[in-house]
Short mmCIF file of C-alpha atoms in Angstrom, two decimals:
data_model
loop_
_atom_site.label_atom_id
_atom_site.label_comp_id
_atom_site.label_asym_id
_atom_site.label_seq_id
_atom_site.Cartn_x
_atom_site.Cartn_y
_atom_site.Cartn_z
CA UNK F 183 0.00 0.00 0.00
CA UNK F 184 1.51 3.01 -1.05
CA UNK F 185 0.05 6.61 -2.07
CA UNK F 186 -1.98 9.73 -0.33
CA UNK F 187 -3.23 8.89 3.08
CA UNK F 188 -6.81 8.86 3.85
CA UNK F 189 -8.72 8.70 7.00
CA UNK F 190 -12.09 6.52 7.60
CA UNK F 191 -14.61 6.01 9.90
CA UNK F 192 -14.39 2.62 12.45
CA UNK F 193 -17.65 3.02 13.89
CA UNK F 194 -18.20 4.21 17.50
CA UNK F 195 -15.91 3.06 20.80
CA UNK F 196 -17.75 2.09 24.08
CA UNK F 197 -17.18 5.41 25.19
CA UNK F 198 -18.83 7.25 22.55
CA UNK F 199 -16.34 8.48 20.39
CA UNK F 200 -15.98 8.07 16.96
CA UNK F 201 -12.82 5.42 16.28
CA UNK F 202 -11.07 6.37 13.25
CA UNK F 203 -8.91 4.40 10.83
CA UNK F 204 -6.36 5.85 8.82
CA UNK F 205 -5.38 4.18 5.51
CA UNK F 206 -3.55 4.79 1.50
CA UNK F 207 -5.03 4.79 -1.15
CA UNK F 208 -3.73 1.79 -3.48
CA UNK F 209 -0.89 2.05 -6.03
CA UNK F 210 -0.34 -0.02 -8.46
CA UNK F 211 3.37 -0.99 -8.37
CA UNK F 212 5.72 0.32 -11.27
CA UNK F 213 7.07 -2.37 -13.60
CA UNK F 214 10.12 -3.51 -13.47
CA UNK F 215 10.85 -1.53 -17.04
CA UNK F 216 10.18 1.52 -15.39
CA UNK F 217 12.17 1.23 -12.29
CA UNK F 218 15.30 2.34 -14.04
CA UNK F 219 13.68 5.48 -14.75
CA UNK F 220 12.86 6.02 -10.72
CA UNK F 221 15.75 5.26 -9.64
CA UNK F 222 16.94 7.98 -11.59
CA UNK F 223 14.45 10.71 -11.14
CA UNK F 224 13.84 10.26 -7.36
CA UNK F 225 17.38 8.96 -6.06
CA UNK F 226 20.11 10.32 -8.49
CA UNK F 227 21.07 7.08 -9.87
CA UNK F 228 22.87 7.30 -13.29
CA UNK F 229 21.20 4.73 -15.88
CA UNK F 230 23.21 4.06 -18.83
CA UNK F 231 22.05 0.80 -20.36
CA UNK F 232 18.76 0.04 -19.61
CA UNK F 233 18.50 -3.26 -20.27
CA UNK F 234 21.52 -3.94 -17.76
CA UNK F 235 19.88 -1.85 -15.59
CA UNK F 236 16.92 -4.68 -16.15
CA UNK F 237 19.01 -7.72 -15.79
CA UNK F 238 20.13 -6.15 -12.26
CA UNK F 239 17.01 -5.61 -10.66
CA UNK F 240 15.91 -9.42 -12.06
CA UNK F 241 18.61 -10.20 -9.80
CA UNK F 242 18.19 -8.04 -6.83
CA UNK F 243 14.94 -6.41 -5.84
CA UNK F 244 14.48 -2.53 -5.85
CA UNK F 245 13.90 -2.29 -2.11
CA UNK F 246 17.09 -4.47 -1.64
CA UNK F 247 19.40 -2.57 -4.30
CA UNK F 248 17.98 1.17 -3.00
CA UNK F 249 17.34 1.75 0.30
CA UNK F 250 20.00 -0.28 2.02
CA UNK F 251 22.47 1.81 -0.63
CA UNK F 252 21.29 4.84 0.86
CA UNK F 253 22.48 4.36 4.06
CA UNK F 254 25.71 3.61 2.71
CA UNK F 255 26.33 5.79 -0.31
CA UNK F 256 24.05 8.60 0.53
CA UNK F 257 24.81 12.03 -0.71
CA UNK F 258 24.24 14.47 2.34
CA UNK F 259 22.93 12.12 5.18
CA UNK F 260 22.03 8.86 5.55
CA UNK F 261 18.46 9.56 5.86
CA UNK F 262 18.78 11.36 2.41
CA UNK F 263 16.86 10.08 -0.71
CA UNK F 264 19.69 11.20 -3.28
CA UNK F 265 22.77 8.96 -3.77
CA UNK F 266 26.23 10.34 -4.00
CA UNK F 267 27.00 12.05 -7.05
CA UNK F 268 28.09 9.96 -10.35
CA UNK F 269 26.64 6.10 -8.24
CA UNK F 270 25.85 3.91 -10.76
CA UNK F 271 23.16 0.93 -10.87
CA UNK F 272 25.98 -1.12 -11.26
CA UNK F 273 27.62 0.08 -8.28
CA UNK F 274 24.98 -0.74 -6.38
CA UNK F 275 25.08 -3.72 -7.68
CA UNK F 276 28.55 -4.13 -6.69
CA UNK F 277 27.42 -2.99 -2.94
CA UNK F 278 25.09 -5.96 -2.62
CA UNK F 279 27.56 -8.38 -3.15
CA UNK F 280 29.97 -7.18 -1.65
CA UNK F 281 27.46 -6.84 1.62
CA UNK F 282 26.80 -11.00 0.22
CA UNK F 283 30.82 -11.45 1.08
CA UNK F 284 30.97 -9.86 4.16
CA UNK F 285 28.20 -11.64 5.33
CA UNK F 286 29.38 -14.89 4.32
CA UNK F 287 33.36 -14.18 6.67
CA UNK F 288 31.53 -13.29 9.43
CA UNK F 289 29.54 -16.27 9.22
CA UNK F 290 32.76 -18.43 8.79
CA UNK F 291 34.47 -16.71 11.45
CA UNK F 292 31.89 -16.85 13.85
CA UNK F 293 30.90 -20.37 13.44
CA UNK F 294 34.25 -21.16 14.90
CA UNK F 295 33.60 -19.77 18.40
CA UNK F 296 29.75 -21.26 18.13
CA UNK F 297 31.49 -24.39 17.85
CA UNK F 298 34.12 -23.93 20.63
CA UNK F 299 31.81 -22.56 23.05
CA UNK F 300 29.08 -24.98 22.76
CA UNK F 301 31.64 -27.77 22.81
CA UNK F 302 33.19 -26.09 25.95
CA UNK F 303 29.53 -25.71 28.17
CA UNK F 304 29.17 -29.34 27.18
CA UNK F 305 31.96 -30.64 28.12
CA UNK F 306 32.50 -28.94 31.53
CA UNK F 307 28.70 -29.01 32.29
CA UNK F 308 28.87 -33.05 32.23
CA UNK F 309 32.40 -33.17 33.62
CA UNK F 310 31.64 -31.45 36.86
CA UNK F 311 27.97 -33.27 36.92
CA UNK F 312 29.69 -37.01 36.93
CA UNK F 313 32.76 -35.24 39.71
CA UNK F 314 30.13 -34.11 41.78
CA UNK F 315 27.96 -37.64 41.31
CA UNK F 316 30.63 -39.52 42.35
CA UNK F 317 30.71 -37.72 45.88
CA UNK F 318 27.17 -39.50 46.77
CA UNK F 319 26.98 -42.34 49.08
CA UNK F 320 26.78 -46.10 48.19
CA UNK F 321 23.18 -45.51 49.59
CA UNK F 322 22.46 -42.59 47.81
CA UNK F 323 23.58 -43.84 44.51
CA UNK F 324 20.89 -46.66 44.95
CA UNK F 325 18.03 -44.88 45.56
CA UNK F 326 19.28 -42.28 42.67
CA UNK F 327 19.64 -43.47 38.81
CA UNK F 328 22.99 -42.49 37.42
CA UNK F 329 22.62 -40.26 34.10
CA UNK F 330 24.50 -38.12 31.56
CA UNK F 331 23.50 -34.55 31.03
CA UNK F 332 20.31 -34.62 28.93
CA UNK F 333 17.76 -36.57 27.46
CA UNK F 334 15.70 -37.20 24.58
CA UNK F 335 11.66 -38.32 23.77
CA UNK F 336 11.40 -42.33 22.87
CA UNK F 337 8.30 -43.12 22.50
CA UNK F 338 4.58 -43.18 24.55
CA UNK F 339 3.02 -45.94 25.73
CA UNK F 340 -0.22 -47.31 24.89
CA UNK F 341 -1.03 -46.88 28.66
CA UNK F 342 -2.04 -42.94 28.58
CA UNK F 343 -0.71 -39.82 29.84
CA UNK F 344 2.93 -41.51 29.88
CA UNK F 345 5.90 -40.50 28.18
CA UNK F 346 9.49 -42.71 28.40
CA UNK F 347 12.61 -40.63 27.85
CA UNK F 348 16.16 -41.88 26.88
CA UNK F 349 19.30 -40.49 28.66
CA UNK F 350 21.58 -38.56 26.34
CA UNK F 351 25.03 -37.00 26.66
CA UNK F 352 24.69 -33.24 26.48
CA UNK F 353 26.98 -32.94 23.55
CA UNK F 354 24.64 -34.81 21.33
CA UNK F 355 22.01 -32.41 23.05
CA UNK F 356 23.16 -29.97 21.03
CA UNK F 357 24.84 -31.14 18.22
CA UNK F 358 22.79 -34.31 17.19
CA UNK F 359 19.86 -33.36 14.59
CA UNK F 360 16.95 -33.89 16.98
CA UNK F 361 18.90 -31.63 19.06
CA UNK F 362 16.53 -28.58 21.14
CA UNK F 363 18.93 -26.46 21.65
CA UNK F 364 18.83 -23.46 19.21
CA UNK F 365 21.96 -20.53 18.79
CA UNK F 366 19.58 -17.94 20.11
CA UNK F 367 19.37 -19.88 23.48
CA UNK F 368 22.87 -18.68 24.13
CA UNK F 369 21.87 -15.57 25.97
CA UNK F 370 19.91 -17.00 28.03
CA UNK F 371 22.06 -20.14 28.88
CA UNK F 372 24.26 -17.87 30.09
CA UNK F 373 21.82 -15.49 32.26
CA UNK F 374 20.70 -18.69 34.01
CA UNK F 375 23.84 -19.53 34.70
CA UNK F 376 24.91 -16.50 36.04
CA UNK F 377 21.63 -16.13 38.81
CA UNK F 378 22.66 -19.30 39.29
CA UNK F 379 19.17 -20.67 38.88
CA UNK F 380 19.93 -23.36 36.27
CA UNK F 381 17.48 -26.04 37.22
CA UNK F 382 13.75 -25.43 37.70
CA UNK F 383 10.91 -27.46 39.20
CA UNK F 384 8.04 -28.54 36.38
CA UNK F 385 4.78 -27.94 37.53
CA UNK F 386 3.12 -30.00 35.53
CA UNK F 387 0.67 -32.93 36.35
CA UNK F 388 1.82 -35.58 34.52
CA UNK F 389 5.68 -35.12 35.75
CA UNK F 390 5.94 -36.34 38.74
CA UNK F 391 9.33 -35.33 40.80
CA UNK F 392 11.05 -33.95 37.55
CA UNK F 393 13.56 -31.13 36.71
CA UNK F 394 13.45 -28.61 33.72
CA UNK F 395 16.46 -27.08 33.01
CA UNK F 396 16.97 -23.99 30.62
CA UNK F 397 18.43 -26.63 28.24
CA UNK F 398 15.25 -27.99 27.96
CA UNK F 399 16.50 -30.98 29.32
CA UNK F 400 14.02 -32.87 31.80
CA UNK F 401 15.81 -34.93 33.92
CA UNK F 402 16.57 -35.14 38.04
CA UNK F 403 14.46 -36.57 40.31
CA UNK F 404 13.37 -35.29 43.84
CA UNK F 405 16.50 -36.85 45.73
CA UNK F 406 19.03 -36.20 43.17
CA UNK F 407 18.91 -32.82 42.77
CA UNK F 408 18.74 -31.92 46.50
CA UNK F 409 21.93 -34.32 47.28
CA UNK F 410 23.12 -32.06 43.88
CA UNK F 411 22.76 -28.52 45.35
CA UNK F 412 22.75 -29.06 49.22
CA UNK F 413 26.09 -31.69 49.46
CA UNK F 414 27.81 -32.50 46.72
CA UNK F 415 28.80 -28.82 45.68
CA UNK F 416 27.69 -28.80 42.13
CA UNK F 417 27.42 -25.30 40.74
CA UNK F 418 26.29 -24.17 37.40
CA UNK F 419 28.19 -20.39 37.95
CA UNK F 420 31.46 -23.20 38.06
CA UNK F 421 30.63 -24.54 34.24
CA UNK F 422 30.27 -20.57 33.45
CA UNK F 423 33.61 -19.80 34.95
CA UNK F 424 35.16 -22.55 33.03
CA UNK F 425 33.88 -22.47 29.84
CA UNK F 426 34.57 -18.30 30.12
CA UNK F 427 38.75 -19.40 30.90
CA UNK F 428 38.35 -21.40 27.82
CA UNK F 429 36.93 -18.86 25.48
CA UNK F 430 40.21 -16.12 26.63
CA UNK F 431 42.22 -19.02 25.76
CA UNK F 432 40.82 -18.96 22.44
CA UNK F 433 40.88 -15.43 22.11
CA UNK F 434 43.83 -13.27 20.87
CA UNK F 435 44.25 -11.15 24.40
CA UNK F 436 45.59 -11.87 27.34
CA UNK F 437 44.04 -13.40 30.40
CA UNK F 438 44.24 -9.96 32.25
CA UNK F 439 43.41 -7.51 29.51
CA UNK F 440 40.50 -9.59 29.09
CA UNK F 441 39.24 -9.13 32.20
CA UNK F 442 40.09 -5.59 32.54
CA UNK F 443 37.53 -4.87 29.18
CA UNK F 444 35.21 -7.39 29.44
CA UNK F 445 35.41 -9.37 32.50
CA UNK F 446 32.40 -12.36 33.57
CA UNK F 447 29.99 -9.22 34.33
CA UNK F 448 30.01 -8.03 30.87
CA UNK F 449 30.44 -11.00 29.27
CA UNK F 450 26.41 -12.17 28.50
CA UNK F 451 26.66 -8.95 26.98
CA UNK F 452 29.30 -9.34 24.60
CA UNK F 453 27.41 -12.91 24.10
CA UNK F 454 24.19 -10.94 22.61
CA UNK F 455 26.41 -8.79 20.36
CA UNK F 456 27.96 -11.81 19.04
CA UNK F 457 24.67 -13.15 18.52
CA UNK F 458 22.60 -10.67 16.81
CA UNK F 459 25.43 -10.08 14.16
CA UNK F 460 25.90 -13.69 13.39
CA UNK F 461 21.83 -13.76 13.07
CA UNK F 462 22.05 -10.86 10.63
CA UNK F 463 24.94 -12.18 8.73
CA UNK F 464 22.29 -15.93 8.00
CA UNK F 465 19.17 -13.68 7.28
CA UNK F 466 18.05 -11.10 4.17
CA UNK F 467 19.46 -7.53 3.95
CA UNK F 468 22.77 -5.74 4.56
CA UNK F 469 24.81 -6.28 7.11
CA UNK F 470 27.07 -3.43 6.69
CA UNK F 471 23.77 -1.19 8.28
CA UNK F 472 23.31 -3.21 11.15
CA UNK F 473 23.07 -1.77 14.34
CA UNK F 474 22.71 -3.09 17.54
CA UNK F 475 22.81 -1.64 21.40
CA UNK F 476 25.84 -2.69 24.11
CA UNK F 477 23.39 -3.25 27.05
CA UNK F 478 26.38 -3.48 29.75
CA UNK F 479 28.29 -0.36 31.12
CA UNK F 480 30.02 1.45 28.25
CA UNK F 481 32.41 3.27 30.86
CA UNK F 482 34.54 0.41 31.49
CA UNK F 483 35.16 -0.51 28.13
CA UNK F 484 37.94 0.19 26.29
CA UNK F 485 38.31 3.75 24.52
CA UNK F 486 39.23 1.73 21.65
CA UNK F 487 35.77 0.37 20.73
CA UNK F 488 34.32 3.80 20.70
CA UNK F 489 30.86 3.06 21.98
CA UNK F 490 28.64 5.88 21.53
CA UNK F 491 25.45 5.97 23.43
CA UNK F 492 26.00 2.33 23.72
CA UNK F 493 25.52 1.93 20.07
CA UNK F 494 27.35 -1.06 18.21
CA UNK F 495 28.00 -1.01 14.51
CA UNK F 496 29.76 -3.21 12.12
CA UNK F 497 32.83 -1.49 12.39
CA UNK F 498 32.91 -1.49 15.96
CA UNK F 499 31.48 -5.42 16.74
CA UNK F 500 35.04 -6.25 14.47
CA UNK F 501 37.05 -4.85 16.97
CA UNK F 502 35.43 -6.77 19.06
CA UNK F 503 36.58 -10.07 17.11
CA UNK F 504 40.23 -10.00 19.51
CA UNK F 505 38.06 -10.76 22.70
CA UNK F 506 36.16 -14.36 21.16
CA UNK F 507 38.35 -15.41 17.91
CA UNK F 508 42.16 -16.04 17.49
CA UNK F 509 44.40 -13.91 15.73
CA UNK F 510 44.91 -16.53 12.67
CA UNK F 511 41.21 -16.16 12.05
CA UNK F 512 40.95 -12.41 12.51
CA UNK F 513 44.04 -12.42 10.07
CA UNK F 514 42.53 -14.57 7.86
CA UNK F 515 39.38 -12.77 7.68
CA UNK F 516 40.91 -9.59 7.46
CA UNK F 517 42.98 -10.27 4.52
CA UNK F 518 40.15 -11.20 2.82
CA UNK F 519 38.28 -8.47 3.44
CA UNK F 520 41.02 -6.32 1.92
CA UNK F 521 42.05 -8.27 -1.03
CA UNK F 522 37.97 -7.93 -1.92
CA UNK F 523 38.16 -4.02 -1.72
CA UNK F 524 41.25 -4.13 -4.03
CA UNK F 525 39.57 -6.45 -6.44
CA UNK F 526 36.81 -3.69 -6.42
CA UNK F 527 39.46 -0.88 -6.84
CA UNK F 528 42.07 -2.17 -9.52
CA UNK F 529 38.64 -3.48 -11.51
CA UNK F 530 37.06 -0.13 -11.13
CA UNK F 531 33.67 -1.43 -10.33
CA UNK F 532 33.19 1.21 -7.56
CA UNK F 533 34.49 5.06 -7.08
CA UNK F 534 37.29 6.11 -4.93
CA UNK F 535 34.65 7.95 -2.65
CA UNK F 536 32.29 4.79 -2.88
CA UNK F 537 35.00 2.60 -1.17
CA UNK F 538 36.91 5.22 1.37
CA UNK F 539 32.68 5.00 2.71
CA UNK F 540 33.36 1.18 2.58
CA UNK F 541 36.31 1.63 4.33
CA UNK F 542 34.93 3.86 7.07
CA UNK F 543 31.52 1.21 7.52
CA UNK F 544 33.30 -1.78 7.83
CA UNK F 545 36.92 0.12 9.62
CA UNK F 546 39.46 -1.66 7.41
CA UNK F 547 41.03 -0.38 4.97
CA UNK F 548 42.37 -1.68 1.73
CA UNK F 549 45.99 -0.36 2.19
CA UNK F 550 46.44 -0.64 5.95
#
């Protein structure tokens, strides 16, 4: 719905006033022959085969090829409708894949720590689990069933209302295909393990004496998981202290300057920015606008993030890379990134001024 906005009448509200409705009048939308000739007129874009022009938006829809651009290329401010002078439809072209690549090495790099850090909370979670299980009495360990972490849905009996559920080791829990735990659990993993209130009664008929975790794992009885908290010492906040040691060890900074800027208070938060660019890098549109907020203290971070008003952007959530990735991968990624801006240079698909923007979005430069 696009066009002049008109207003219409809903009727009457309990209270006697009239409820109004505001709407636009319908538009039918422009043909793909004739987009060319807008993108011209209303944004400044220069057109000089049509019929490229054509084959470009077969490839990439208008919304995706213009508005994104702006925000990038624009001529006067980003919330401008007129692209810098002499931008071409190619160059926009150009833009989009080049947002494609950069979306694609974050992706890679980022799938590496995913992979490390799940593997980590896995490992310790179920290492100190069976430490602290083997602390129970001869007695205890009777009337208690010995388990891994986890568990997974058999089958249901004929008899109703029953479910039977097989004991699984948490690493398949989250890397087998039936697994339940999704990426975007992460934040909250590590929230519960931080209040420390990992494990949750069900209140639910049917589940008698069980445990819900915020792995979605049922499991622990009545008697297990009070031996569990009140003697045998087992702590979640220990599996978060861990698997944090483990992540500076894969990082590129040392154990002490990685305290200093990010530290286990601040840490969740880095966790969510990590998160919601790897989630923008696997979905539609440009990830060279995205912006997301630093919900922790920004005065205790390092000057050289530059956090303003606790706003993250591309440029800044790569500087961020030394605190979660090694320095072969941030290497790795960064030559890349700069061999892909000199293929765009030396080819002259983009301006000088189109890239030194590029340059300033993303903050590396082709010739460093």
């Amino acid at each position: 719905m696009s066009g002049k906005q008109r207003q219409f009448n809903l009727g009457m509200t309990k209270a006697g006033k009239t409820n109004v409705g505001l709407d636009r009048k319908y538009i039918k939308p422009s043909k793909r022959e004739d987009q060319p000739h807008i993108m011209h007129d209303h944004h400044g874009v220069i057109i000089d085969d049509k019929k490229q022009a054509v084959k470009i938006l077969q490839r990439v829809p208008y919304d995706l090829l213009i508005y994104p651009g702006l925000k990038i290329w624009y001529s006067r401010s980003p919330n401008g409708i007129k692209f810098m002078q002499d931008t071409t439809i190619e160059e926009l072209y150009e833009l989009y894949k080049f947002d494609s690549f950069m979306k694609g090495k974050i992706l890679e790099v980022v799938r590496s720590f995913e992979n490390m850090f799940l593997g980590s909370l896995a490992y310790h979670f179920e290492y100190e689990y069976q430490e602290a299980a083997k602390k129970r009495e001869l007695s205890q360990k009777r009337r208690v069933r010995k388990h891994n972490m986890g568990y997974s849905k058999s089958c249901e009996s004929k008899r109703e209302d029953k479910i039977f559920y097989k004991i699984m080791p948490l690493w398949d829990q989250f890397f087998s295909d039936n697994s339940k735990i999704t990426i975007n659990d992460e934040i909250t993993i590590w929230r519960s393990l931080k209040r420390d209130r990992f494990l949750k009664r069900i209140k639910q008929k049917n589940f008698e004496n069980v445990y819900n975790d915020r792995l979605n794992a049922i499991r622990f009885d009545t008697r297990e998981i009070n031996f569990m908290r009140q003697n045998a010492g087992f702590k979640s906040t220990t599996v978060r202290q861990q698997c944090i040691a483990d992540i500076i060890r894969f990082s590129c900074v040392s154990n002490t300057v990685w305290k200093k800027d990010i530290g286990a208070k601040d840490f969740e938060y880095l966790l969510d920015t990590v998160r919601q660019f790897r989630n923008a890098a696997a979905h539609p549109g440009y990830i060279l606008n995205k912006v997301t907020t630093w919900n922790g203290s920004i005065e205790k971070l390092p000057t050289k993030l530059k956090f303003t008003e606790n706003r993250v952007q591309l440029n800044t959530f790569i500087k961020t890379f030394v605190y979660f990735l090694p320095k072969d991968l941030i290497n790795s990624f960064t030559l890349a990134v700069r061999q892909e801006l000199f293929s765009l240079n030396s080819k002259r698909k983009i301006g000088p001024k189109h890239l030194k923007r590029l340059e300033e979005i993303i903050g590396i430069k082709m010739m460093s």
